[in-house]
């Protein structure tokens, strides 16, 4: 999958425009930094913050967790002011978590060979 075809999160913060996305390289950086992707579902209080930080790594590799946490908190405050949306069971939808999860799935699919434009077979 080309980077131009990926899902992205774009926003402005403190006078700067940001484009967040995941790539194979950013996922590898996250893993090297200690992120355990298999355990993210168990970390309900920190998973969104971890994914938010990781989504910066493709385009802003030098950004720190402290910087992304500050941006996350500011963005979360603006999202709290927005009208909530609910799923069919009446549960409030976390739009940021949903977007990050979609972006992560796309990058994982590419890494695992389920996405992209490569085809191969074993003979």
PDB file of C-alpha atoms in Angstrom:
ATOM      1  CA  UNK A   1       0.000   0.000   0.000  1.00  0.00           C
ATOM      2  CA  UNK A   2       1.431   3.370  -0.965  1.00  0.00           C
ATOM      3  CA  UNK A   3       1.681   5.996   1.756  1.00  0.00           C
ATOM      4  CA  UNK A   4      -0.677   8.204  -0.258  1.00  0.00           C
ATOM      5  CA  UNK A   5      -3.366   5.496  -0.007  1.00  0.00           C
ATOM      6  CA  UNK A   6      -3.113   5.004   3.752  1.00  0.00           C
ATOM      7  CA  UNK A   7      -5.583   6.293   6.282  1.00  0.00           C
ATOM      8  CA  UNK A   8      -4.185   9.312   8.083  1.00  0.00           C
ATOM      9  CA  UNK A   9      -5.075  11.665  10.885  1.00  0.00           C
ATOM     10  CA  UNK A  10      -4.418  15.308  10.094  1.00  0.00           C
ATOM     11  CA  UNK A  11      -4.726  18.215  12.508  1.00  0.00           C
ATOM     12  CA  UNK A  12      -3.165  21.528  13.481  1.00  0.00           C
ATOM     13  CA  UNK A  13      -1.666  22.076  16.892  1.00  0.00           C
ATOM     14  CA  UNK A  14       0.171  25.117  18.189  1.00  0.00           C
ATOM     15  CA  UNK A  15       0.568  26.554  14.684  1.00  0.00           C
ATOM     16  CA  UNK A  16       1.925  23.358  13.110  1.00  0.00           C
ATOM     17  CA  UNK A  17       0.169  20.948  10.748  1.00  0.00           C
ATOM     18  CA  UNK A  18       0.584  17.243  11.593  1.00  0.00           C
ATOM     19  CA  UNK A  19      -0.058  14.164   9.477  1.00  0.00           C
ATOM     20  CA  UNK A  20      -0.136  10.921  11.471  1.00  0.00           C
ATOM     21  CA  UNK A  21       0.085   7.461   9.983  1.00  0.00           C
ATOM     22  CA  UNK A  22       1.656   4.064  10.510  1.00  0.00           C
ATOM     23  CA  UNK A  23       4.230   2.454   8.268  1.00  0.00           C
ATOM     24  CA  UNK A  24       6.164  -0.776   8.529  1.00  0.00           C
ATOM     25  CA  UNK A  25       9.148   1.221   9.800  1.00  0.00           C
ATOM     26  CA  UNK A  26       7.150   3.097  12.431  1.00  0.00           C
ATOM     27  CA  UNK A  27       5.726  -0.194  13.744  1.00  0.00           C
ATOM     28  CA  UNK A  28       9.237  -1.604  13.987  1.00  0.00           C
ATOM     29  CA  UNK A  29      10.381   1.493  15.898  1.00  0.00           C
ATOM     30  CA  UNK A  30       7.482   1.064  18.299  1.00  0.00           C
ATOM     31  CA  UNK A  31       8.339  -2.572  18.861  1.00  0.00           C
ATOM     32  CA  UNK A  32      12.009  -1.719  19.456  1.00  0.00           C
ATOM     33  CA  UNK A  33      10.858   0.871  22.006  1.00  0.00           C
ATOM     34  CA  UNK A  34       9.060  -1.868  23.943  1.00  0.00           C
ATOM     35  CA  UNK A  35       5.483  -1.711  22.643  1.00  0.00           C
ATOM     36  CA  UNK A  36       3.815  -5.116  22.888  1.00  0.00           C
ATOM     37  CA  UNK A  37       1.142  -5.019  20.198  1.00  0.00           C
ATOM     38  CA  UNK A  38      -0.475  -8.254  21.393  1.00  0.00           C
ATOM     39  CA  UNK A  39      -1.104  -6.673  24.802  1.00  0.00           C
ATOM     40  CA  UNK A  40      -2.594  -3.370  23.622  1.00  0.00           C
ATOM     41  CA  UNK A  41      -6.148  -4.672  24.056  1.00  0.00           C
ATOM     42  CA  UNK A  42      -5.373  -5.307  27.732  1.00  0.00           C
ATOM     43  CA  UNK A  43      -3.980  -1.805  28.279  1.00  0.00           C
ATOM     44  CA  UNK A  44      -7.222   0.121  28.042  1.00  0.00           C
ATOM     45  CA  UNK A  45      -5.907   3.233  29.760  1.00  0.00           C
ATOM     46  CA  UNK A  46      -2.673   3.636  27.813  1.00  0.00           C
ATOM     47  CA  UNK A  47      -3.255   1.966  24.434  1.00  0.00           C
ATOM     48  CA  UNK A  48      -4.620   5.058  22.705  1.00  0.00           C
ATOM     49  CA  UNK A  49      -1.734   7.200  23.968  1.00  0.00           C
ATOM     50  CA  UNK A  50       0.807   4.602  22.817  1.00  0.00           C
ATOM     51  CA  UNK A  51      -0.765   4.323  19.367  1.00  0.00           C
ATOM     52  CA  UNK A  52      -1.021   8.115  19.123  1.00  0.00           C
ATOM     53  CA  UNK A  53       2.734   8.423  19.824  1.00  0.00           C
ATOM     54  CA  UNK A  54       3.508   5.668  17.320  1.00  0.00           C
ATOM     55  CA  UNK A  55       1.464   7.340  14.600  1.00  0.00           C
ATOM     56  CA  UNK A  56       3.843  10.315  14.756  1.00  0.00           C
ATOM     57  CA  UNK A  57       6.936   8.201  14.076  1.00  0.00           C
ATOM     58  CA  UNK A  58       6.422   7.854  10.310  1.00  0.00           C
ATOM     59  CA  UNK A  59       6.664  11.609   9.692  1.00  0.00           C
ATOM     60  CA  UNK A  60       8.194  12.944  12.934  1.00  0.00           C
ATOM     61  CA  UNK A  61      10.742  10.335  14.073  1.00  0.00           C
ATOM     62  CA  UNK A  62      12.450  12.611  16.600  1.00  0.00           C
ATOM     63  CA  UNK A  63       9.279  13.477  18.530  1.00  0.00           C
ATOM     64  CA  UNK A  64       9.219  12.375  22.150  1.00  0.00           C
ATOM     65  CA  UNK A  65       6.500  10.617  24.122  1.00  0.00           C
ATOM     66  CA  UNK A  66       6.293  13.689  26.343  1.00  0.00           C
ATOM     67  CA  UNK A  67       5.556  15.904  23.323  1.00  0.00           C
ATOM     68  CA  UNK A  68       2.932  13.541  21.908  1.00  0.00           C
ATOM     69  CA  UNK A  69       1.294  13.174  25.337  1.00  0.00           C
ATOM     70  CA  UNK A  70       0.917  16.965  25.545  1.00  0.00           C
ATOM     71  CA  UNK A  71      -0.642  17.048  22.072  1.00  0.00           C
ATOM     72  CA  UNK A  72      -2.855  14.064  22.957  1.00  0.00           C
ATOM     73  CA  UNK A  73      -4.173  15.815  26.069  1.00  0.00           C
ATOM     74  CA  UNK A  74      -4.932  18.993  24.118  1.00  0.00           C
ATOM     75  CA  UNK A  75      -6.620  17.049  21.326  1.00  0.00           C
ATOM     76  CA  UNK A  76      -8.614  15.013  23.857  1.00  0.00           C
ATOM     77  CA  UNK A  77      -9.957  18.208  25.429  1.00  0.00           C
ATOM     78  CA  UNK A  78     -11.254  19.398  22.050  1.00  0.00           C
ATOM     79  CA  UNK A  79     -12.814  15.990  21.402  1.00  0.00           C
ATOM     80  CA  UNK A  80     -14.610  16.102  24.770  1.00  0.00           C
ATOM     81  CA  UNK A  81     -16.380  19.266  23.589  1.00  0.00           C
ATOM     82  CA  UNK A  82     -17.640  17.547  20.415  1.00  0.00           C
ATOM     83  CA  UNK A  83     -21.002  15.838  20.205  1.00  0.00           C
ATOM     84  CA  UNK A  84     -20.510  12.146  21.067  1.00  0.00           C
ATOM     85  CA  UNK A  85     -21.449   9.357  18.680  1.00  0.00           C
ATOM     86  CA  UNK A  86     -22.765   5.968  19.765  1.00  0.00           C
ATOM     87  CA  UNK A  87     -22.700   2.481  18.279  1.00  0.00           C
ATOM     88  CA  UNK A  88     -25.768   0.277  17.858  1.00  0.00           C
ATOM     89  CA  UNK A  89     -25.448  -0.914  21.483  1.00  0.00           C
ATOM     90  CA  UNK A  90     -25.488   2.634  22.820  1.00  0.00           C
ATOM     91  CA  UNK A  91     -21.766   2.616  23.663  1.00  0.00           C
ATOM     92  CA  UNK A  92     -19.917   5.854  23.003  1.00  0.00           C
ATOM     93  CA  UNK A  93     -17.463   5.584  20.115  1.00  0.00           C
ATOM     94  CA  UNK A  94     -13.892   6.746  20.715  1.00  0.00           C
ATOM     95  CA  UNK A  95     -13.211   8.205  17.269  1.00  0.00           C
ATOM     96  CA  UNK A  96      -9.492   8.651  17.843  1.00  0.00           C
ATOM     97  CA  UNK A  97      -9.060   5.058  19.036  1.00  0.00           C
ATOM     98  CA  UNK A  98     -11.102   3.829  16.080  1.00  0.00           C
ATOM     99  CA  UNK A  99      -8.988   5.811  13.589  1.00  0.00           C
ATOM    100  CA  UNK A 100      -5.720   4.652  15.152  1.00  0.00           C
ATOM    101  CA  UNK A 101      -6.893   1.040  15.117  1.00  0.00           C
ATOM    102  CA  UNK A 102      -7.821   1.265  11.431  1.00  0.00           C
ATOM    103  CA  UNK A 103      -4.448   2.788  10.593  1.00  0.00           C
ATOM    104  CA  UNK A 104      -2.634   0.124  12.614  1.00  0.00           C
ATOM    105  CA  UNK A 105      -4.527  -2.678  10.869  1.00  0.00           C
ATOM    106  CA  UNK A 106      -3.539  -1.316   7.455  1.00  0.00           C
ATOM    107  CA  UNK A 107       0.148  -1.254   8.385  1.00  0.00           C
ATOM    108  CA  UNK A 108       0.021  -4.728   9.955  1.00  0.00           C
ATOM    109  CA  UNK A 109      -1.721  -6.085   6.856  1.00  0.00           C
ATOM    110  CA  UNK A 110       1.071  -4.660   4.722  1.00  0.00           C
ATOM    111  CA  UNK A 111       3.772  -6.184   6.931  1.00  0.00           C
ATOM    112  CA  UNK A 112       2.083  -9.582   6.949  1.00  0.00           C
ATOM    113  CA  UNK A 113       1.616  -9.601   3.196  1.00  0.00           C
ATOM    114  CA  UNK A 114      -2.173  -9.251   3.349  1.00  0.00           C
ATOM    115  CA  UNK A 115      -2.025  -5.764   1.897  1.00  0.00           C
ATOM    116  CA  UNK A 116       0.016  -4.119  -0.791  1.00  0.00           C
ATOM    117  CA  UNK A 117       0.634  -5.155  -4.346  1.00  0.00           C
ATOM    118  CA  UNK A 118       3.066  -8.061  -4.004  1.00  0.00           C
ATOM    119  CA  UNK A 119       2.032 -11.550  -4.946  1.00  0.00           C
ATOM    120  CA  UNK A 120       4.138 -14.648  -4.481  1.00  0.00           C
ATOM    121  CA  UNK A 121       3.877 -18.400  -4.080  1.00  0.00           C
ATOM    122  CA  UNK A 122       6.006 -21.212  -2.745  1.00  0.00           C
ATOM    123  CA  UNK A 123       6.798 -24.054  -5.111  1.00  0.00           C
TER     124      UNK A 123
END
